[in-house]
C-alpha cells in the first residue's frame, strides 16, 4: 500500500489502480483460469459435430425428442430342450398296491387296493376332463422308473384294524430326493375339505422311504398320501368319496398353479431354468 500524504485530496480516478495492484495475484489467477477454460473448450469442440440447434431442429421435425431403444428379442421358441427345461404339465397318479397286492384287508374282504383304485380313478377322470395329462400307474408300474412329470402322487389308505378311537385321519409325506413340499403342502391344505385331521403320529418308514421317491426322475416332485383309515373313515373312502376326490384335485390345482407361476417367473429372465 502506498501512503497518501494528502488524504484530503480525493483522487477517485486512481482508486481502481490501487484495487488492481492490491489484488494482483487474484486477478492473475482469474485470467489464467479463464484462459485455461477457453483452451479446454476449443480443444474439445469438434468442428464437424452437429450443433445442438441442428439436433433440436431435427427432433422438432420428427415430432419430439426421440432415440431408438434396442432390446434383445428371444429367438425361436424351442419345442424340445434338455433336462432343465420344464416340460408340459403332466401328473402321475399311483393307484396304491394295484397290480401287486391287496394292501390292507378288512374283515369283510374290502381291500385297500380297491379303495385306492376307486379314489385314484376318480381323481384321474376329473383331471383328464380338465385337459390335464394324467398317467394312472400301478404300484410298481415300469413307467415309474425315471418317470418325468410335474408331480407324482401315490394314493393309499390306512389299516382297517380296530386300533383305537384315534385311528382316523390322513397323512401325506413328500419326497426329499426332489424336494416336494409344494406338492404335499398343497394337497394337505386342500384335503381339509374332508374334515379329517392330520394324523402325523402314524407316519411309517414305508411312507418316508417310499420306493417311487427313489425311482422317479430328478425334478419330479412326488408324494404319498394315506387318504384315511379304512375302519373309522370307511364311509369317506368308499361311498362318500366326493370330498376326498375334491381335496386331492384341489391340492393338485394349487400345486400346478404355483409351478406355472414359478416357471413363468423363471422363464422371464430368459435363462430357461425351471
Ligand atoms: Zn398302502
CSV table of N, CA and C in Angstrom, one decimal, residues 134-272:
chain,number,residue,atom,x,y,z
A,134,UNK,N,-52.7,-87.1,-17.5
A,134,UNK,CA,-52.5,-87.9,-16.3
A,134,UNK,C,-52.2,-89.3,-16.7
A,135,UNK,N,-51.1,-89.9,-16.0
A,135,UNK,CA,-50.8,-91.3,-16.1
A,135,UNK,C,-51.3,-92.0,-14.8
A,136,UNK,N,-52.2,-92.9,-15.0
A,136,UNK,CA,-52.7,-93.7,-13.9
A,136,UNK,C,-51.8,-94.9,-13.8
A,137,UNK,N,-51.1,-95.1,-12.7
A,137,UNK,CA,-50.0,-96.1,-12.6
A,137,UNK,C,-50.2,-97.1,-11.6
A,138,UNK,N,-49.7,-98.3,-11.9
A,138,UNK,CA,-49.7,-99.4,-10.9
A,138,UNK,C,-48.7,-99.1,-9.8
A,139,UNK,N,-48.8,-99.9,-8.7
A,139,UNK,CA,-47.8,-99.7,-7.6
A,139,UNK,C,-46.4,-99.8,-8.1
A,140,UNK,N,-46.1,-100.8,-8.8
A,140,UNK,CA,-44.7,-101.0,-9.4
A,140,UNK,C,-44.7,-100.9,-10.9
A,141,UNK,N,-45.4,-99.9,-11.4
A,141,UNK,CA,-45.5,-99.7,-12.8
A,141,UNK,C,-44.1,-99.5,-13.4
A,142,UNK,N,-43.8,-100.2,-14.5
A,142,UNK,CA,-42.4,-99.9,-15.1
A,142,UNK,C,-42.2,-98.5,-15.5
A,143,UNK,N,-43.3,-97.8,-15.8
A,143,UNK,CA,-43.1,-96.4,-16.2
A,143,UNK,C,-42.6,-95.5,-15.1
A,144,UNK,N,-42.7,-95.9,-13.8
A,144,UNK,CA,-42.3,-95.1,-12.7
A,144,UNK,C,-40.7,-94.9,-12.7
A,145,UNK,N,-40.1,-95.9,-13.3
A,145,UNK,CA,-38.6,-95.8,-13.3
A,145,UNK,C,-38.2,-94.6,-14.2
A,146,UNK,N,-37.6,-93.7,-13.6
A,146,UNK,CA,-37.1,-92.4,-14.3
A,146,UNK,C,-38.3,-91.6,-14.8
A,147,UNK,N,-39.4,-91.7,-14.1
A,147,UNK,CA,-40.7,-91.1,-14.5
A,147,UNK,C,-40.5,-89.5,-14.5
A,148,UNK,N,-40.7,-88.9,-15.6
A,148,UNK,CA,-40.6,-87.4,-15.6
A,148,UNK,C,-42.0,-86.8,-15.7
A,149,UNK,N,-42.4,-86.0,-14.7
A,149,UNK,CA,-43.7,-85.3,-14.8
A,149,UNK,C,-43.6,-84.1,-13.8
A,150,UNK,N,-44.7,-83.3,-13.9
A,150,UNK,CA,-44.7,-82.2,-13.0
A,150,UNK,C,-44.8,-82.7,-11.5
A,151,UNK,N,-45.6,-83.7,-11.3
A,151,UNK,CA,-45.8,-84.2,-10.0
A,151,UNK,C,-46.3,-85.7,-10.0
A,152,UNK,N,-46.0,-86.4,-9.0
A,152,UNK,CA,-46.5,-87.8,-8.9
A,152,UNK,C,-47.1,-88.0,-7.5
A,153,UNK,N,-48.3,-88.5,-7.4
A,153,UNK,CA,-49.0,-88.7,-6.1
A,153,UNK,C,-49.4,-90.2,-6.1
A,154,UNK,N,-49.0,-90.8,-5.0
A,154,UNK,CA,-49.4,-92.2,-4.8
A,154,UNK,C,-50.5,-92.2,-3.7
A,155,UNK,N,-51.6,-92.9,-4.1
A,155,UNK,CA,-52.8,-92.9,-3.2
A,155,UNK,C,-52.9,-94.2,-2.5
A,156,UNK,N,-52.9,-94.1,-1.2
A,156,UNK,CA,-53.0,-95.3,-0.3
A,156,UNK,C,-54.1,-95.0,0.7
A,157,UNK,N,-54.4,-96.0,1.5
A,157,UNK,CA,-55.3,-95.9,2.6
A,157,UNK,C,-54.7,-96.7,3.8
A,158,UNK,N,-55.2,-96.3,5.0
A,158,UNK,CA,-54.6,-96.9,6.2
A,158,UNK,C,-55.4,-98.1,6.7
A,159,UNK,N,-54.7,-98.8,7.6
A,159,UNK,CA,-55.2,-100.0,8.2
A,159,UNK,C,-56.7,-100.1,8.5
A,160,UNK,N,-57.3,-101.3,8.3
A,160,UNK,CA,-58.7,-101.5,8.7
A,160,UNK,C,-58.8,-102.1,10.1
A,161,UNK,N,-57.7,-102.3,10.8
A,161,UNK,CA,-57.7,-102.9,12.1
A,161,UNK,C,-58.4,-102.0,13.1
A,162,UNK,N,-59.0,-102.7,14.1
A,162,UNK,CA,-59.6,-101.9,15.2
A,162,UNK,C,-58.6,-101.5,16.2
A,163,UNK,N,-57.9,-100.4,15.9
A,163,UNK,CA,-56.7,-100.0,16.7
A,163,UNK,C,-57.2,-99.3,17.9
A,164,UNK,N,-57.8,-98.1,17.7
A,164,UNK,CA,-58.4,-97.3,18.8
A,164,UNK,C,-59.2,-96.2,18.2
A,165,UNK,N,-59.8,-95.4,19.0
A,165,UNK,CA,-60.6,-94.3,18.5
A,165,UNK,C,-59.9,-93.2,17.8
A,166,UNK,N,-58.5,-93.3,17.9
A,166,UNK,CA,-57.7,-92.3,17.3
A,166,UNK,C,-57.3,-92.7,15.8
A,167,UNK,N,-57.7,-93.9,15.5
A,167,UNK,CA,-57.3,-94.4,14.1
A,167,UNK,C,-58.2,-93.8,13.1
A,168,UNK,N,-58.1,-92.5,12.9
A,168,UNK,CA,-58.8,-91.8,11.9
A,168,UNK,C,-57.9,-90.6,11.5
A,169,UNK,N,-58.1,-90.1,10.2
A,169,UNK,CA,-57.3,-89.0,9.7
A,169,UNK,C,-56.5,-89.4,8.6
A,170,UNK,N,-55.8,-88.5,8.0
A,170,UNK,CA,-54.9,-88.7,6.8
A,170,UNK,C,-53.5,-88.2,7.1
A,171,UNK,N,-52.7,-88.6,6.2
A,171,UNK,CA,-51.3,-88.1,6.3
A,171,UNK,C,-50.7,-88.1,4.9
A,172,UNK,N,-49.7,-87.2,4.7
A,172,UNK,CA,-49.0,-87.1,3.4
A,172,UNK,C,-47.6,-86.9,3.7
A,173,UNK,N,-46.7,-87.6,2.9
A,173,UNK,CA,-45.3,-87.5,3.0
A,173,UNK,C,-44.7,-87.1,1.7
A,174,UNK,N,-43.8,-86.1,1.7
A,174,UNK,CA,-43.2,-85.6,0.5
A,174,UNK,C,-41.8,-86.2,0.3
A,175,UNK,N,-41.5,-86.5,-1.0
A,175,UNK,CA,-40.1,-86.9,-1.3
A,175,UNK,C,-39.1,-85.9,-0.9
A,176,UNK,N,-38.0,-86.3,-0.5
A,176,UNK,CA,-36.9,-85.3,-0.2
A,176,UNK,C,-35.8,-85.5,-1.3
A,177,UNK,N,-35.9,-86.5,-2.1
A,177,UNK,CA,-34.9,-86.7,-3.2
A,177,UNK,C,-35.0,-85.5,-4.2
A,178,UNK,N,-36.3,-85.2,-4.6
A,178,UNK,CA,-36.6,-83.9,-5.2
A,178,UNK,C,-37.5,-83.3,-4.3
A,179,UNK,N,-37.1,-82.2,-3.6
A,179,UNK,CA,-37.9,-81.5,-2.6
A,179,UNK,C,-39.3,-81.3,-3.1
A,180,UNK,N,-40.3,-81.9,-2.4
A,180,UNK,CA,-41.6,-81.9,-2.9
A,180,UNK,C,-42.6,-81.4,-2.0
A,181,UNK,N,-42.2,-80.4,-1.2
A,181,UNK,CA,-43.1,-79.9,-0.1
A,181,UNK,C,-44.2,-79.0,-0.7
A,182,UNK,N,-44.0,-78.5,-1.9
A,182,UNK,CA,-45.1,-77.7,-2.5
A,182,UNK,C,-46.2,-78.7,-2.8
A,183,UNK,N,-45.9,-79.8,-3.4
A,183,UNK,CA,-46.9,-80.8,-3.7
A,183,UNK,C,-47.7,-81.3,-2.4
A,184,UNK,N,-46.9,-81.7,-1.4
A,184,UNK,CA,-47.5,-82.2,-0.2
A,184,UNK,C,-48.3,-81.1,0.6
A,185,UNK,N,-47.7,-79.9,0.6
A,185,UNK,CA,-48.4,-78.8,1.4
A,185,UNK,C,-49.7,-78.5,0.7
A,186,UNK,N,-49.7,-78.4,-0.6
A,186,UNK,CA,-50.9,-78.0,-1.4
A,186,UNK,C,-52.0,-79.0,-1.1
A,187,UNK,N,-51.7,-80.3,-1.2
A,187,UNK,CA,-52.7,-81.4,-1.0
A,187,UNK,C,-53.1,-81.4,0.4
A,188,UNK,N,-52.2,-81.3,1.3
A,188,UNK,CA,-52.5,-81.4,2.7
A,188,UNK,C,-53.5,-80.3,3.1
A,189,UNK,N,-53.3,-79.1,2.6
A,189,UNK,CA,-54.2,-78.0,2.9
A,189,UNK,C,-55.6,-78.2,2.3
A,190,UNK,N,-55.6,-78.6,1.0
A,190,UNK,CA,-56.9,-78.8,0.3
A,190,UNK,C,-57.6,-79.9,0.9
A,191,UNK,N,-56.9,-80.9,1.5
A,191,UNK,CA,-57.6,-82.1,1.9
A,191,UNK,C,-58.4,-81.9,3.2
A,192,UNK,N,-58.2,-80.7,3.8
A,192,UNK,CA,-59.0,-80.3,5.0
A,192,UNK,C,-60.5,-80.3,4.6
A,193,UNK,N,-60.9,-80.3,3.3
A,193,UNK,CA,-62.3,-80.3,2.9
A,193,UNK,C,-63.0,-81.6,3.3
A,194,UNK,N,-62.2,-82.6,3.6
A,194,UNK,CA,-62.8,-83.9,4.0
A,194,UNK,C,-63.2,-83.9,5.5
A,195,UNK,N,-62.7,-82.9,6.2
A,195,UNK,CA,-63.0,-82.8,7.6
A,195,UNK,C,-62.1,-83.7,8.5
A,196,UNK,N,-61.2,-84.5,7.8
A,196,UNK,CA,-60.3,-85.4,8.5
A,196,UNK,C,-59.1,-84.5,9.1
A,197,UNK,N,-58.6,-84.9,10.2
A,197,UNK,CA,-57.4,-84.2,10.7
A,197,UNK,C,-56.1,-84.9,10.3
A,198,UNK,N,-55.0,-84.2,10.4
A,198,UNK,CA,-53.7,-84.8,10.0
A,198,UNK,C,-53.2,-85.7,11.1
A,199,UNK,N,-53.0,-86.9,10.7
A,199,UNK,CA,-52.6,-88.0,11.6
A,199,UNK,C,-51.1,-88.3,11.5
A,200,UNK,N,-50.3,-87.4,12.1
A,200,UNK,CA,-48.9,-87.4,11.8
A,200,UNK,C,-48.2,-88.5,12.6
A,201,UNK,N,-48.8,-89.0,13.7
A,201,UNK,CA,-48.1,-89.9,14.6
A,201,UNK,C,-47.9,-91.3,13.9
A,202,UNK,N,-48.7,-91.6,12.9
A,202,UNK,CA,-48.5,-92.9,12.3
A,202,UNK,C,-47.8,-92.9,11.0
A,203,UNK,N,-47.0,-91.9,10.7
A,203,UNK,CA,-46.2,-91.9,9.5
A,203,UNK,C,-45.1,-93.0,9.7
A,204,UNK,N,-45.0,-93.9,8.7
A,204,UNK,CA,-44.1,-95.0,8.8
A,204,UNK,C,-42.9,-94.9,7.8
A,205,UNK,N,-42.0,-95.8,8.1
A,205,UNK,CA,-40.8,-95.8,7.2
A,205,UNK,C,-41.2,-96.1,5.8
A,206,UNK,N,-42.3,-96.9,5.6
A,206,UNK,CA,-42.7,-97.2,4.3
A,206,UNK,C,-43.1,-95.9,3.5
A,207,UNK,N,-43.6,-95.0,4.2
A,207,UNK,CA,-44.0,-93.7,3.6
A,207,UNK,C,-42.8,-92.8,3.3
A,208,UNK,N,-42.0,-92.6,4.3
A,208,UNK,CA,-40.8,-91.7,4.1
A,208,UNK,C,-39.8,-92.3,3.1
A,209,UNK,N,-39.7,-93.6,3.1
A,209,UNK,CA,-38.8,-94.2,2.2
A,209,UNK,C,-39.5,-94.9,1.1
A,210,UNK,N,-40.6,-94.3,0.6
A,210,UNK,CA,-41.4,-94.9,-0.4
A,210,UNK,C,-40.6,-95.2,-1.7
A,211,UNK,N,-40.8,-96.3,-2.3
A,211,UNK,CA,-40.0,-96.8,-3.4
A,211,UNK,C,-40.0,-95.8,-4.6
A,212,UNK,N,-41.1,-95.3,-4.9
A,212,UNK,CA,-41.2,-94.4,-6.1
A,212,UNK,C,-40.4,-93.1,-5.9
A,213,UNK,N,-40.2,-92.7,-4.7
A,213,UNK,CA,-39.4,-91.5,-4.4
A,213,UNK,C,-38.0,-91.6,-5.0
A,214,UNK,N,-37.5,-92.9,-4.9
A,214,UNK,CA,-36.1,-93.1,-5.4
A,214,UNK,C,-36.1,-93.4,-6.9
A,215,UNK,N,-37.3,-93.8,-7.5
A,215,UNK,CA,-37.3,-94.2,-8.9
A,215,UNK,C,-37.6,-93.1,-9.9
A,216,UNK,N,-38.3,-92.1,-9.5
A,216,UNK,CA,-38.7,-91.1,-10.5
A,216,UNK,C,-37.5,-90.3,-10.8
A,217,UNK,N,-37.6,-89.6,-12.0
A,217,UNK,CA,-36.6,-88.7,-12.5
A,217,UNK,C,-36.4,-87.6,-11.5
A,218,UNK,N,-35.1,-87.2,-11.3
A,218,UNK,CA,-34.9,-86.0,-10.5
A,218,UNK,C,-35.6,-84.8,-11.1
A,219,UNK,N,-36.3,-84.0,-10.2
A,219,UNK,CA,-37.0,-82.9,-10.7
A,219,UNK,C,-38.5,-83.2,-10.7
A,220,UNK,N,-38.9,-84.4,-10.6
A,220,UNK,CA,-40.3,-84.8,-10.5
A,220,UNK,C,-40.7,-84.8,-9.0
A,221,UNK,N,-41.5,-83.9,-8.6
A,221,UNK,CA,-42.0,-83.8,-7.2
A,221,UNK,C,-42.9,-85.0,-7.0
A,222,UNK,N,-42.7,-85.7,-5.8
A,222,UNK,CA,-43.5,-86.9,-5.5
A,222,UNK,C,-44.0,-86.9,-4.1
A,223,UNK,N,-45.1,-87.4,-3.9
A,223,UNK,CA,-45.7,-87.5,-2.5
A,223,UNK,C,-46.6,-88.8,-2.4
A,224,UNK,N,-46.7,-89.2,-1.2
A,224,UNK,CA,-47.6,-90.4,-1.0
A,224,UNK,C,-48.6,-89.9,0.1
A,225,UNK,N,-49.9,-90.2,-0.2
A,225,UNK,CA,-51.0,-89.8,0.8
A,225,UNK,C,-51.7,-91.1,1.3
A,226,UNK,N,-51.9,-91.1,2.6
A,226,UNK,CA,-52.8,-92.1,3.2
A,226,UNK,C,-54.1,-91.4,3.4
A,227,UNK,N,-55.1,-91.7,2.6
A,227,UNK,CA,-56.3,-90.9,2.5
A,227,UNK,C,-57.2,-91.0,3.7
A,228,UNK,N,-57.0,-92.0,4.5
A,228,UNK,CA,-57.8,-92.2,5.7
A,228,UNK,C,-57.7,-93.6,6.2
A,229,UNK,N,-58.3,-93.9,7.4
A,229,UNK,CA,-58.3,-95.2,7.9
A,229,UNK,C,-59.5,-96.0,7.4
A,230,UNK,N,-59.3,-97.2,7.0
A,230,UNK,CA,-60.4,-98.0,6.3
A,230,UNK,C,-61.5,-98.4,7.3
A,231,UNK,N,-61.2,-98.3,8.6
A,231,UNK,CA,-62.3,-98.7,9.5
A,231,UNK,C,-63.1,-97.4,9.9
A,232,UNK,N,-62.5,-96.5,10.6
A,232,UNK,CA,-63.3,-95.3,11.0
A,232,UNK,C,-63.6,-94.3,9.9
A,233,UNK,N,-62.8,-94.3,8.9
A,233,UNK,CA,-63.1,-93.3,7.8
A,233,UNK,C,-63.7,-94.0,6.6
A,234,UNK,N,-64.2,-95.2,6.8
A,234,UNK,CA,-64.6,-96.0,5.7
A,234,UNK,C,-65.6,-95.4,4.8
A,235,UNK,N,-66.6,-94.6,5.4
A,235,UNK,CA,-67.6,-94.0,4.5
A,235,UNK,C,-67.0,-93.1,3.5
A,236,UNK,N,-66.1,-92.2,4.0
A,236,UNK,CA,-65.4,-91.3,3.1
A,236,UNK,C,-64.6,-91.9,2.0
A,237,UNK,N,-64.1,-93.1,2.3
A,237,UNK,CA,-63.2,-93.8,1.4
A,237,UNK,C,-63.9,-94.7,0.4
A,238,UNK,N,-65.2,-94.9,0.7
A,238,UNK,CA,-65.9,-95.9,-0.2
A,238,UNK,C,-67.2,-95.3,-0.8
A,239,UNK,N,-68.1,-94.9,0.0
A,239,UNK,CA,-69.4,-94.4,-0.5
A,239,UNK,C,-69.5,-92.9,-0.7
A,240,UNK,N,-68.8,-92.2,0.2
A,240,UNK,CA,-68.9,-90.7,0.1
A,240,UNK,C,-67.6,-90.1,-0.3
A,241,UNK,N,-67.1,-90.5,-1.4
A,241,UNK,CA,-65.7,-90.1,-1.8
A,241,UNK,C,-65.6,-88.8,-2.4
A,242,UNK,N,-66.7,-88.1,-2.6
A,242,UNK,CA,-66.6,-86.8,-3.3
A,242,UNK,C,-65.6,-85.8,-2.6
A,243,UNK,N,-65.7,-85.7,-1.2
A,243,UNK,CA,-64.8,-84.7,-0.6
A,243,UNK,C,-63.3,-85.2,-0.7
A,244,UNK,N,-63.1,-86.5,-0.7
A,244,UNK,CA,-61.7,-87.0,-0.8
A,244,UNK,C,-61.1,-86.6,-2.2
A,245,UNK,N,-61.9,-86.9,-3.2
A,245,UNK,CA,-61.5,-86.6,-4.6
A,245,UNK,C,-61.3,-85.1,-4.8
A,246,UNK,N,-62.2,-84.3,-4.2
A,246,UNK,CA,-62.1,-82.9,-4.4
A,246,UNK,C,-60.9,-82.3,-3.7
A,247,UNK,N,-60.6,-82.9,-2.5
A,247,UNK,CA,-59.4,-82.4,-1.7
A,247,UNK,C,-58.1,-82.7,-2.5
A,248,UNK,N,-58.0,-83.9,-3.1
A,248,UNK,CA,-56.8,-84.2,-3.9
A,248,UNK,C,-56.8,-83.4,-5.2
A,249,UNK,N,-57.9,-83.2,-5.9
A,249,UNK,CA,-57.9,-82.4,-7.1
A,249,UNK,C,-57.6,-81.0,-6.8
A,250,UNK,N,-58.2,-80.4,-5.8
A,250,UNK,CA,-57.9,-79.0,-5.4
A,250,UNK,C,-56.4,-78.8,-5.1
A,251,UNK,N,-55.9,-79.8,-4.3
A,251,UNK,CA,-54.5,-79.8,-4.0
A,251,UNK,C,-53.6,-79.8,-5.2
A,252,UNK,N,-53.9,-80.6,-6.2
A,252,UNK,CA,-53.1,-80.7,-7.4
A,252,UNK,C,-53.3,-79.4,-8.2
A,253,UNK,N,-54.4,-78.8,-8.2
A,253,UNK,CA,-54.6,-77.5,-8.8
A,253,UNK,C,-53.7,-76.4,-8.2
A,254,UNK,N,-53.7,-76.4,-6.9
A,254,UNK,CA,-52.8,-75.5,-6.1
A,254,UNK,C,-51.3,-75.7,-6.5
A,255,UNK,N,-51.0,-77.0,-6.6
A,255,UNK,CA,-49.6,-77.3,-7.0
A,255,UNK,C,-49.3,-76.9,-8.4
A,256,UNK,N,-50.1,-77.2,-9.4
A,256,UNK,CA,-49.9,-76.9,-10.8
A,256,UNK,C,-49.9,-75.4,-11.0
A,257,UNK,N,-50.8,-74.7,-10.3
A,257,UNK,CA,-50.8,-73.2,-10.5
A,257,UNK,C,-49.5,-72.6,-10.0
A,258,UNK,N,-49.1,-73.1,-8.8
A,258,UNK,CA,-47.9,-72.5,-8.3
A,258,UNK,C,-46.7,-72.8,-9.1
A,259,UNK,N,-46.6,-74.0,-9.7
A,259,UNK,CA,-45.5,-74.4,-10.5
A,259,UNK,C,-45.5,-73.5,-11.8
A,260,UNK,N,-46.7,-73.3,-12.4
A,260,UNK,CA,-46.8,-72.5,-13.6
A,260,UNK,C,-46.3,-71.1,-13.3
A,261,UNK,N,-46.7,-70.5,-12.2
A,261,UNK,CA,-46.3,-69.1,-11.9
A,261,UNK,C,-44.7,-69.1,-11.7
A,262,UNK,N,-44.2,-70.1,-11.0
A,262,UNK,CA,-42.7,-70.1,-10.8
A,262,UNK,C,-42.0,-70.3,-12.2
A,263,UNK,N,-42.6,-71.1,-13.0
A,263,UNK,CA,-41.9,-71.3,-14.4
A,263,UNK,C,-42.0,-70.1,-15.2
A,264,UNK,N,-43.1,-69.4,-15.1
A,264,UNK,CA,-43.2,-68.1,-15.8
A,264,UNK,C,-42.2,-67.1,-15.3
A,265,UNK,N,-42.0,-67.1,-14.0
A,265,UNK,CA,-41.1,-66.1,-13.4
A,265,UNK,C,-39.6,-66.5,-13.8
A,266,UNK,N,-39.4,-67.8,-13.7
A,266,UNK,CA,-38.0,-68.3,-14.1
A,266,UNK,C,-37.8,-68.0,-15.6
A,267,UNK,N,-38.8,-68.2,-16.4
A,267,UNK,CA,-38.7,-68.0,-17.8
A,267,UNK,C,-38.5,-66.5,-18.2
A,268,UNK,N,-39.0,-65.7,-17.3
A,268,UNK,CA,-38.9,-64.2,-17.6
A,268,UNK,C,-37.5,-63.7,-17.7
A,269,UNK,N,-36.5,-64.3,-17.0
A,269,UNK,CA,-35.2,-63.8,-17.1
A,269,UNK,C,-34.4,-64.4,-18.2
A,270,UNK,N,-35.1,-65.3,-19.0
A,270,UNK,CA,-34.6,-65.8,-20.2
A,270,UNK,C,-33.6,-66.9,-20.1
A,271,UNK,N,-33.3,-67.4,-18.9
A,271,UNK,CA,-32.3,-68.5,-18.9
A,271,UNK,C,-32.9,-69.8,-19.0
A,272,UNK,N,-34.3,-69.9,-18.9
A,272,UNK,CA,-34.9,-71.1,-19.2
A,272,UNK,C,-34.9,-72.1,-18.0
